[in-house]
Coordinates of C-alpha atoms and ligand atoms in Angstrom, one line a residue:
X1 CA -25.1 -29.8 8.3
X2 CA -22.8 -28.8 5.5
X3 CA -24.2 -29.4 2.0
X4 CA -21.9 -32.1 0.5
X5 CA -22.8 -30.9 -3.0
X6 CA -21.8 -27.3 -2.3
X7 CA -18.6 -26.1 -3.9
X8 CA -15.4 -26.2 -1.8
X9 CA -13.0 -23.3 -2.1
X10 CA -9.6 -23.0 -0.5
X11 CA -8.2 -19.5 0.1
X12 CA -4.4 -19.6 0.8
X13 CA -3.2 -16.7 2.9
X14 CA -5.0 -15.0 5.8
X15 CA -3.8 -11.5 5.3
X16 CA -6.4 -8.8 4.6
X17 CA -6.8 -10.0 1.0
X18 CA -7.5 -13.6 2.1
X19 CA -10.0 -12.5 4.8
X20 CA -11.7 -10.1 2.4
X21 CA -11.9 -12.9 -0.2
X22 CA -13.6 -15.2 2.3
X23 CA -16.1 -12.6 3.4
X24 CA -17.0 -11.6 -0.1
X25 CA -17.3 -15.3 -1.2
X26 CA -19.6 -16.1 1.7
X27 CA -21.8 -13.2 0.9
X28 CA -22.0 -14.0 -2.8
X29 CA -22.4 -17.8 -2.5
X30 CA -23.3 -18.6 1.2
X31 CA -23.5 -22.4 0.5
X32 CA -19.8 -22.5 -0.5
X33 CA -17.5 -24.4 2.0
X34 CA -14.6 -22.1 2.5
X35 CA -11.2 -23.0 4.1
X36 CA -8.5 -20.4 4.7
X37 CA -5.0 -21.8 5.0
X38 CA -2.8 -19.4 6.9
X39 CA 0.9 -20.2 7.5
X40 CA 1.4 -18.3 10.7
X41 CA -0.3 -18.4 14.0
X42 CA -2.4 -15.3 13.4
X43 CA -4.5 -13.6 10.7
X44 CA -3.7 -10.2 9.2
X45 CA -0.4 -10.8 7.4
X46 CA 1.6 -7.6 7.5
X47 CA -1.2 -5.8 9.4
X48 CA -0.5 -6.0 13.2
X49 CA -0.8 -3.6 16.1
X50 CA 1.5 -3.6 19.2
X51 CA -0.5 -2.7 22.3
X52 CA 1.8 -1.5 25.1
X53 CA -0.3 0.8 27.2
X54 CA -0.4 3.8 26.9
X55 CA 0.9 3.3 23.4
X56 CA -0.8 1.9 20.3
X57 CA 1.7 1.2 17.5
X58 CA 1.2 -0.1 14.0
X59 CA 3.9 -2.4 12.7
X60 CA 3.0 -1.6 9.0
X61 CA 0.0 0.3 7.7
X62 CA -1.5 2.9 10.1
X63 CA -4.4 3.9 7.9
X64 CA -6.1 3.4 4.5
X65 CA -7.5 5.5 1.8
X66 CA -11.3 5.8 1.2
X67 CA -11.3 7.3 -2.3
X68 CA -11.1 3.8 -3.7
X69 CA -14.0 2.5 -1.6
X70 CA -13.2 -1.2 -1.2
X71 CA -11.8 -1.2 2.3
X72 CA -14.5 1.1 3.5
X73 CA -17.2 -1.1 1.8
X74 CA -15.8 -4.1 3.6
X75 CA -16.1 -2.2 6.9
X76 CA -19.7 -1.4 6.0
X77 CA -20.5 -4.9 5.1
X78 CA -19.1 -6.3 8.4
X79 CA -20.5 -3.5 10.6
X80 CA -17.2 -1.9 11.5
X81 CA -17.6 1.8 10.4
X82 CA -18.4 3.1 13.9
X83 CA -14.8 2.0 14.8
X84 CA -13.1 4.1 12.2
X85 CA -11.6 7.5 13.0
X86 CA -10.4 10.4 10.8
X87 CA -7.0 12.0 11.0
X88 CA -6.8 14.7 13.6
X89 CA -7.9 18.2 12.5
X90 CA -4.8 19.9 13.7
X91 CA -1.6 19.8 11.8
X92 CA -3.0 18.4 8.5
X93 CA 0.2 19.0 6.6
X94 CA 3.4 17.2 5.7
X95 CA 6.9 18.5 5.4
X96 CA 9.9 17.8 3.1
X97 CA 13.5 18.1 4.0
X98 CA 15.2 20.6 1.7
X99 CA 19.0 21.2 2.1
X100 CA 18.6 20.3 5.8
X101 CA 15.6 22.6 6.4
X102 CA 12.1 21.3 7.3
X103 CA 9.7 23.0 4.8
X104 CA 6.0 22.4 4.1
X105 CA 5.1 20.5 1.0
X106 CA 3.4 23.2 -1.2
X107 CA -0.4 23.3 -0.7
X108 CA -2.2 21.7 -3.6
X109 CA 0.8 19.6 -4.8
X110 CA -0.6 16.1 -5.1
X111 CA 1.8 13.2 -5.9
X112 CA 3.0 14.6 -9.2
X113 CA 0.4 17.3 -9.9
X114 CA 0.6 21.0 -9.1
X115 CA -2.9 22.5 -8.7
X116 CA -2.2 25.9 -7.2
X117 CA 0.1 28.6 -8.6
X118 CA 0.7 30.8 -5.5
X119 CA 2.0 28.0 -3.2
X120 CA 4.4 26.9 -5.9
X121 CA 5.6 30.5 -6.4
X122 CA 6.2 31.1 -2.7
X123 CA 7.6 27.7 -1.7
X124 CA 11.3 27.6 -0.5
X125 CA 11.5 23.9 -1.7
X126 CA 12.2 25.0 -5.3
X127 CA 14.5 27.5 -6.8
X128 CA 13.0 30.2 -9.2
X129 CA 14.1 28.2 -12.3
X130 CA 12.6 25.1 -10.7
X131 CA 9.3 26.8 -10.0
X132 CA 9.0 28.2 -13.5
X133 CA 9.9 24.8 -15.0
X134 CA 7.2 23.2 -12.9
X135 CA 4.5 25.7 -13.8
X136 CA 5.7 25.5 -17.4
X137 CA 4.3 21.9 -17.4
X138 CA 1.2 23.6 -18.9
X139 CA 3.2 24.0 -22.2
X140 CA 5.0 20.7 -22.3
X141 CA 3.7 18.7 -25.2
X142 CA 1.9 15.4 -24.8
X143 CA 4.0 12.2 -25.2
X144 CA 3.2 10.3 -28.4
X145 CA 4.1 6.9 -27.2
X146 CA 1.6 4.7 -25.2
X147 CA 4.5 2.6 -23.9
X148 CA 4.9 2.5 -20.1
X149 CA 7.6 4.7 -18.6
X150 CA 9.2 5.1 -15.2
X151 CA 8.0 7.7 -12.6
X152 CA 11.4 9.4 -13.0
X153 CA 11.0 9.7 -16.7
X154 CA 7.4 11.0 -16.5
X155 CA 8.0 13.5 -13.7
X156 CA 11.2 14.8 -15.1
X157 CA 9.7 15.2 -18.6
X158 CA 6.6 17.0 -17.4
X159 CA 7.8 18.9 -14.3
X160 CA 11.6 19.2 -14.6
X161 CA 14.4 17.5 -12.7
X162 CA 14.4 19.8 -9.7
X163 CA 10.6 19.2 -9.0
X164 CA 11.2 15.5 -9.5
X165 CA 14.2 15.3 -7.1
X166 CA 12.8 17.7 -4.4
X167 CA 9.1 16.6 -4.3
X168 CA 7.9 13.8 -6.5
X169 CA 10.7 11.3 -5.7
X170 CA 10.3 11.5 -1.9
X171 CA 6.5 11.6 -2.0
X172 CA 6.0 8.7 -4.5
X173 CA 9.0 6.5 -3.8
X174 CA 8.2 6.7 -0.1
X175 CA 4.8 5.2 -0.7
X176 CA 6.1 2.3 -2.8
X177 CA 9.6 2.1 -1.2
X178 CA 10.7 1.8 -4.8
X179 CA 13.4 3.0 -7.2
X180 CA 11.7 5.8 -9.2
X181 CA 13.9 5.0 -12.2
X182 CA 12.2 1.6 -12.4
X183 CA 8.7 2.3 -10.9
X184 CA 6.0 1.9 -13.5
X185 CA 3.8 4.9 -14.1
X186 CA 1.0 2.8 -15.6
X187 CA 0.9 0.5 -12.7
X188 CA 1.2 3.0 -9.9
X189 CA -0.2 6.3 -11.0
X190 CA -2.3 5.5 -14.1
X191 CA -4.6 8.5 -13.4
X192 CA -1.8 10.9 -14.4
X193 CA -0.9 9.0 -17.5
X194 CA -4.5 9.1 -18.6
X195 CA -4.7 12.8 -17.8
X196 CA -1.7 13.5 -20.1
X197 CA -3.2 11.4 -22.8
X198 CA -6.7 13.0 -22.5
X199 CA -5.9 16.6 -21.7
X200 CA -2.3 17.1 -22.8
X201 CA -0.8 17.5 -19.3
X202 CA -1.3 17.6 -15.5
X203 CA -2.2 21.3 -15.1
X204 CA -4.5 21.1 -18.1
X205 CA -6.1 18.0 -16.6
X206 CA -6.6 19.7 -13.3
X207 CA -8.2 22.7 -15.1
X208 CA -10.5 20.5 -17.1
X209 CA -11.6 18.6 -14.0
X210 CA -12.3 21.9 -12.3
X211 CA -14.5 23.0 -15.1
X212 CA -16.5 19.8 -14.8
X213 CA -16.8 19.7 -11.0
X214 CA -15.5 22.9 -9.5
X215 CA -16.6 22.1 -6.0
X216 CA -15.1 18.7 -5.7
X217 CA -11.8 19.8 -7.2
X218 CA -11.4 22.8 -5.0
X219 CA -12.1 20.6 -2.0
X220 CA -9.3 18.2 -3.1
X221 CA -6.8 20.9 -3.8
X222 CA -7.4 22.8 -0.6
X223 CA -5.3 20.5 1.5
X224 CA -8.3 18.4 2.6
X225 CA -6.6 15.3 1.2
X226 CA -6.4 13.8 4.7
X227 CA -10.2 13.5 4.6
X228 CA -9.6 10.6 2.2
X229 CA -8.0 8.5 4.9
X230 CA -9.2 6.6 7.9
X231 CA -7.9 4.2 10.6
X232 CA -9.4 1.7 13.0
X233 CA -9.6 3.6 16.4
X234 CA -8.3 0.6 18.2
X235 CA -5.7 -0.4 15.7
X236 CA -5.4 -2.7 12.7
X237 CA -5.3 -5.8 14.8
X238 CA -8.7 -4.9 16.2
X239 CA -10.0 -4.6 12.7
X240 CA -8.5 -7.9 11.7
X241 CA -10.0 -9.6 14.7
X242 CA -13.4 -8.2 13.7
X243 CA -12.9 -9.5 10.1
X244 CA -12.0 -12.9 11.5
X245 CA -15.2 -12.9 13.6
X246 CA -17.2 -12.1 10.4
X247 CA -15.9 -15.3 8.7
X248 CA -18.0 -18.4 8.5
X249 CA -17.4 -20.5 11.6
X250 CA -14.3 -22.7 11.5
X251 CA -13.1 -21.7 8.1
X252 CA -9.8 -20.1 9.2
X253 CA -7.0 -22.7 9.7
X254 CA -3.9 -21.2 11.4
X255 CA -0.4 -22.6 11.3
X256 CA -1.2 -24.4 8.0
X257 CA 1.4 -23.4 5.4
X258 CA 0.4 -24.7 2.0
X259 CA 3.5 -26.4 0.5
X260 CA 2.2 -27.2 -3.0
X261 CA -0.8 -27.4 -5.2
X262 CA -1.6 -30.1 -7.7
X263 CA -4.4 -30.9 -10.0
X264 CA -6.7 -33.4 -8.3
X265 CA -8.1 -35.3 -11.3
X266 CA -8.9 -35.2 -15.0
X267 CA -12.0 -33.6 -16.5
X268 CA -15.6 -34.3 -15.4
X269 CA -14.4 -34.8 -11.9
X270 CA -15.9 -32.7 -9.2
X271 CA -12.6 -31.8 -7.6
X272 CA -10.0 -29.8 -9.4
X273 CA -7.3 -29.0 -6.9
X274 CA -5.3 -30.8 -4.3
X275 CA -4.0 -28.5 -1.6
X276 CA -1.1 -29.9 0.3
X277 CA 0.1 -28.8 3.7
X278 CA 2.8 -30.5 5.7
X279 CA 0.2 -32.4 7.6
X280 CA -2.3 -33.5 5.0
X281 CA -3.9 -32.9 1.6
X282 CA -7.5 -31.8 0.7
X283 CA -9.5 -31.5 -2.5
X284 CA -11.1 -28.3 -3.6
X285 CA -13.3 -27.1 -6.5
X286 CA -11.8 -23.6 -6.5
X287 CA -8.7 -21.9 -5.3
X288 CA -7.8 -18.4 -4.4
X289 CA -4.1 -17.6 -3.7
X290 CA -3.9 -14.5 -1.5
X291 CA -0.3 -14.9 -0.7
X292 CA 2.7 -12.7 -1.6
X293 CA 3.6 -13.4 -5.2
X294 CA 6.9 -15.3 -4.5
X295 CA 5.0 -17.7 -2.2
X296 CA 2.3 -18.2 -4.9
X297 CA 5.0 -18.9 -7.4
X298 CA 6.5 -21.6 -5.2
X299 CA 3.2 -23.3 -4.6
X300 CA 2.4 -23.3 -8.3
X301 CA 5.8 -24.4 -9.5
X302 CA 5.0 -27.9 -10.5
X303 CA 1.3 -27.6 -11.6
X304 CA 1.6 -24.3 -13.5
X305 CA 5.4 -23.7 -14.2
X306 CA 4.9 -20.8 -16.7
X307 CA 2.6 -18.9 -14.3
X308 CA 5.0 -19.6 -11.5
X309 CA 8.0 -18.4 -13.5
X310 CA 6.1 -15.2 -14.6
X311 CA 5.2 -14.5 -11.0
X312 CA 8.7 -15.0 -9.7
X313 CA 9.8 -12.1 -11.8
X314 CA 7.9 -9.6 -9.7
X315 CA 10.5 -8.3 -7.3
X316 CA 10.0 -7.3 -3.7
X317 CA 11.9 -4.7 -1.6
X318 CA 12.7 -4.7 2.1
X319 CA 12.5 -1.9 4.6
X320 CA 12.9 -1.4 8.3
X321 CA 10.9 0.9 10.6
X322 CA 12.3 2.2 13.8
X323 CA 9.5 3.1 16.2
X324 CA 10.6 5.7 18.8
X325 CA 8.6 7.4 21.5
X326 CA 10.2 10.7 22.6
X327 CA 9.2 13.6 24.9
X328 CA 8.0 16.5 22.9
X329 CA 9.9 18.9 25.0
X330 CA 13.2 17.3 23.8
X331 CA 12.4 18.3 20.1
X332 CA 13.6 21.7 19.0
X333 CA 12.3 21.8 15.4
X334 CA 8.7 21.9 14.2
X335 CA 6.8 18.6 14.4
X336 CA 3.3 20.1 14.1
X337 CA 2.3 18.1 11.0
X338 CA 1.8 14.4 10.1
X339 CA 5.3 13.7 8.9
X340 CA 8.4 14.5 6.9
X341 CA 9.7 13.0 3.7
X342 CA 13.4 12.9 2.8
X343 CA 14.5 13.3 -0.8
X344 CA 17.3 10.9 -1.9
X345 CA 19.4 14.0 -2.9
X346 CA 19.6 14.8 0.9
X347 CA 21.9 11.7 1.0
X348 CA 20.5 10.4 4.3
X349 CA 19.7 6.8 5.2
X350 CA 16.1 7.8 6.2
X351 CA 13.2 7.7 3.7
X352 CA 10.6 9.4 5.9
X353 CA 9.6 10.1 9.5
X354 CA 6.0 9.7 10.4
X355 CA 4.7 11.8 13.3
X356 CA 2.3 9.0 13.9
X357 CA 0.7 10.1 17.2
X358 CA -0.1 13.5 15.5
X359 CA -2.1 11.7 12.8
X360 CA -4.5 9.7 14.9
X361 CA -5.8 10.2 18.4
X362 CA -5.1 7.6 21.1
X363 CA -1.6 6.5 20.0
X364 CA 0.5 8.1 22.7
X365 CA 0.1 10.6 25.6
X366 CA -0.1 14.3 24.5
X367 CA 3.3 15.3 25.9
X368 CA 5.0 12.5 23.9
X369 CA 5.5 11.9 20.2
X370 CA 5.3 8.5 18.6
X371 CA 7.6 8.5 15.6
X372 CA 8.1 5.9 12.9
X373 CA 11.4 6.3 11.1
X374 CA 11.5 4.5 7.7
X375 CA 14.8 3.1 6.5
X376 CA 15.9 1.0 3.6
X377 CA 13.6 0.4 0.6
X378 CA 14.6 -0.6 -3.0
X379 CA 17.3 2.0 -3.2
X380 CA 19.0 1.2 0.2
X381 CA 18.9 -2.6 0.5
X382 CA 22.2 -2.6 2.5
X383 CA 20.3 -1.0 5.5
X384 CA 18.8 -4.5 6.2
X385 CA 22.3 -5.8 7.0
X386 CA 22.4 -3.6 10.1
X387 CA 21.7 -5.0 13.6
X388 CA 18.7 -3.6 15.5
X389 CA 21.1 -1.6 17.7
X390 CA 22.7 -0.1 14.6
X391 CA 19.3 0.8 13.2
X392 CA 18.3 2.5 16.4
X393 CA 21.6 4.4 16.5
X394 CA 21.0 5.5 12.9
X395 CA 17.5 6.6 13.7
X396 CA 18.6 8.5 16.9
X397 CA 21.3 10.3 15.0
X398 CA 18.9 11.3 12.2
X399 CA 16.4 12.6 14.8
X400 CA 19.2 14.7 16.4
X401 CA 20.3 16.1 13.1
X402 CA 16.9 16.7 11.4
X403 CA 14.5 17.4 14.3
X404 CA 16.9 18.7 16.8
X405 CA 16.1 15.9 19.3
X406 CA 18.1 16.3 22.4
X407 CA 17.1 13.3 24.5
X408 CA 19.5 10.5 25.4
X409 CA 17.3 7.5 25.1
X410 CA 13.9 6.9 23.5
X411 CA 11.1 6.4 26.1
X412 CA 10.0 3.3 24.1
X413 CA 11.5 1.7 21.0
X414 CA 11.1 -1.2 18.6
X415 CA 12.6 -2.2 15.3
X416 CA 10.2 -3.7 12.7
X417 CA 11.8 -5.4 9.8
X418 CA 10.0 -5.9 6.6
X419 CA 12.0 -8.4 4.6
X420 CA 10.8 -8.7 1.0
X421 CA 7.4 -7.2 1.9
X422 CA 6.8 -4.5 -0.6
X423 CA 6.0 -5.6 -4.2
X424 CA 7.8 -3.5 -6.8
X425 CA 5.7 -2.6 -9.9
X426 CA 8.5 -2.1 -12.4
X427 CA 8.0 -0.6 -15.9
X428 CA 6.0 -3.0 -18.0
X429 CA 4.2 -4.5 -14.9
X430 CA 0.7 -4.1 -16.2
X431 CA 1.5 -5.8 -19.5
X432 CA 3.3 -8.7 -17.9
X433 CA 0.5 -9.0 -15.3
X434 CA -2.2 -9.1 -18.0
X435 CA -0.4 -11.9 -19.8
X436 CA 0.0 -13.8 -16.5
X437 CA -3.6 -13.3 -15.5
X438 CA -4.7 -14.6 -18.9
X439 CA -2.8 -17.8 -18.3
X440 CA -4.4 -18.0 -14.8
X441 CA -7.9 -17.7 -16.3
X442 CA -7.0 -20.5 -18.7
X443 CA -5.8 -22.7 -15.9
X444 CA -9.4 -23.2 -14.5
X445 CA -11.0 -22.3 -11.2
X446 CA -8.0 -20.6 -9.7
X447 CA -7.5 -16.8 -9.1
X448 CA -4.7 -14.7 -7.5
X449 CA -5.2 -11.6 -5.4
X450 CA -3.3 -9.5 -2.9
X451 CA -0.7 -6.7 -2.9
X452 CA 1.5 -8.1 -5.6
X453 CA -0.8 -7.4 -8.6
X454 CA -2.9 -4.2 -9.0
X455 CA -2.1 -1.9 -6.1
X456 CA -0.2 -2.2 -2.9
X457 CA -2.6 -0.2 -0.7
X458 CA -5.2 -2.0 1.6
X459 CA -8.2 -0.8 -0.6
X460 CA -6.5 -2.1 -3.7
X461 CA -5.7 -5.5 -2.2
X462 CA -9.3 -5.9 -1.0
X463 CA -10.6 -4.9 -4.4
X464 CA -8.3 -7.6 -6.0
X465 CA -9.8 -10.1 -3.6
X466 CA -13.4 -9.1 -4.5
X467 CA -12.7 -9.4 -8.2
X468 CA -11.0 -12.8 -7.7
X469 CA -14.1 -14.0 -5.8
X470 CA -16.5 -12.7 -8.4
X471 CA -14.7 -14.4 -11.3
X472 CA -14.2 -17.6 -9.4
X473 CA -17.8 -17.9 -8.2
X474 CA -19.1 -17.3 -11.7
X475 CA -16.9 -20.1 -13.0
X476 CA -18.0 -22.4 -10.2
X477 CA -21.6 -21.5 -10.8
X478 CA -21.3 -22.5 -14.4
X479 CA -19.5 -25.8 -13.8
X480 CA -21.9 -26.8 -11.0
X481 CA -25.0 -26.0 -13.0
X482 CA -23.5 -28.0 -16.0
X483 CA -23.0 -31.0 -13.7
X484 CA -26.4 -30.9 -12.1
Ligands
FAD1 C1 5.7 -1.1 6.3 C2 4.4 -1.1 5.5 C3 3.6 0.1 5.6 C4 2.4 0.1 4.9 N1 1.5 1.2 5.0 C5 0.3 1.2 4.4 C6 -0.6 2.2 4.6 O1 -0.4 3.1 5.4 N2 -1.8 2.1 4.0 C7 -2.1 1.1 3.1 O2 -3.2 1.1 2.5 N3 -1.3 0.1 2.9 C8 -0.1 0.1 3.5 N4 0.8 -1.0 3.3 C9 0.4 -2.0 2.4 C10 -0.6 -3.0 2.9 O3 -0.5 -3.1 4.3 C11 -0.4 -4.4 2.3 O4 -0.2 -4.3 0.9 C12 -1.5 -5.3 2.6 O5 -1.8 -5.4 4.0 C13 -1.2 -6.7 2.0 O6 -2.2 -7.6 2.3 P1 -2.1 -9.1 1.6 O7 -3.2 -9.9 2.3 O8 -2.1 -9.0 0.2 O9 -0.7 -9.7 2.0 P2 0.0 -10.1 3.4 O10 -0.4 -9.2 4.5 O11 1.4 -10.3 3.1 O12 -0.7 -11.5 3.8 C14 -0.3 -12.7 3.1 C15 -0.5 -13.9 4.1 O13 -0.2 -15.1 3.4 C16 0.4 -16.0 4.4 N5 1.1 -17.0 3.6 C17 2.3 -16.8 2.9 N6 2.6 -18.0 2.4 C18 1.7 -18.9 2.8 C19 1.5 -20.3 2.5 N7 2.4 -21.0 1.8 N8 0.4 -20.9 3.0 C20 -0.5 -20.3 3.8 N9 -0.3 -18.9 4.1 C21 0.7 -18.3 3.5 C22 1.2 -15.0 5.2 O14 1.6 -15.6 6.4 C23 0.3 -13.8 5.3 O15 -0.5 -13.9 6.5 C24 2.0 -1.0 4.1 C25 2.8 -2.2 4.0 C26 4.0 -2.2 4.7 C27 4.9 -3.4 4.7

């Protein structure tokens, strides 16, 4: 029998953030009556696996990082860690296209940070002036201002234009599908901003960290970065199904898009929020919006117009992924790593090619290669106007030119479109977000979480859900103990 005095909480959005919020809330306050409203007919949001034997294909994320532990912790909490696999041992390296050639990313170069001298001196990705400019980072003075700046500004200032264009831009903008001239350093790579502030630079920061913990730093720099990633052996959808099974019975309501949110009643009332779907409306004591920011803005537009207007300023970018399965024997160039990034200066429509079946076992038969070709992003929005056939033709042409693919048709193919799916953390994001979250806290028992706020990766979205739950349940605890 549900306890009629227990707090009722609505979670809107059944992506990984919404599911994580429900699991954490149930653990923290088991008596809470939780309802998850999910607009579509399935949970998981952007996370979804296509199973077409013998292939296992991820529509979006194919793995997650473990350094920020929240995703792994959720797996531990729900008994899923035995289903996680590590990237394959062979081919743990990535490549960059450089004037049409496929070259390895220099060992020890991590996002924006050079940590080894020899691989930089010997790489063919940079010219000699470019190499010396990058290593000269050691002597670049610290920036005085504490204002946010763009990735482009930070990387060019510290490492030089050539290193930015040849390495940093394709590595970092590929992760965020963003325009590096607008991407906020403080919101996306705060660890390097802090490093400059505390140690005077990136190389200095690396050396200081090495002095403190030589063993850990040398492990990180020795190309073992892939140890910091994991994937569900049977795909993201299997993980999502497991999370759904870990929810309190009956709390997930599919095909229930929330249309609006209203305040239910004035003070001293038990219920605070009225959640309206097309079919009905229900009262709740607390609310967690785990929806993409633009959707949250729409739902809040009448009850909290300022918050809604702030949220609607966070932009999203679109991208398309062409999934192609090819015979390995039809590829002339090297595909022995995990993937290839393509700098904007190469002037190609492709952002990156992931050699997905090299990364994790069980994705395709050994004599075939599962490729994911990423197109579009913030800097190429026009790509989304192309038909599926045109996108496949573009991808085929790029594979011919870049990898020397000589096949006529792909063995298997799909086009996955991500319309307005990647939040863009533009310069000033953290400051605007802090102001918005302050308003949200002042609005009562409501919290926001998901990819639009403090990190786009799966661990970050789960962390944002955990924090939202902790804050909300504290607030509900207080108000329920005051009433009793
Ligand atoms: C192509 C791509 C590749 C990626 N690769 C990686 C990767 O390799 N590693 C990694 O860590 N991250 C990756 N990410 C990012 C990561 O997958 C996402 O940030 C994360 O899954 C977002 O989860 P979420 O729950 O915040 O949002 P979503 O998954 O967008 O879920 C939001 C949910 O809210 C629902 N909803 C919307 N409006 C309403 C409404 N009005 N009422 C009810 N429900 C509503 C939606 O239907 C959806 O189910 C990738 C993302 C993309 C798009």
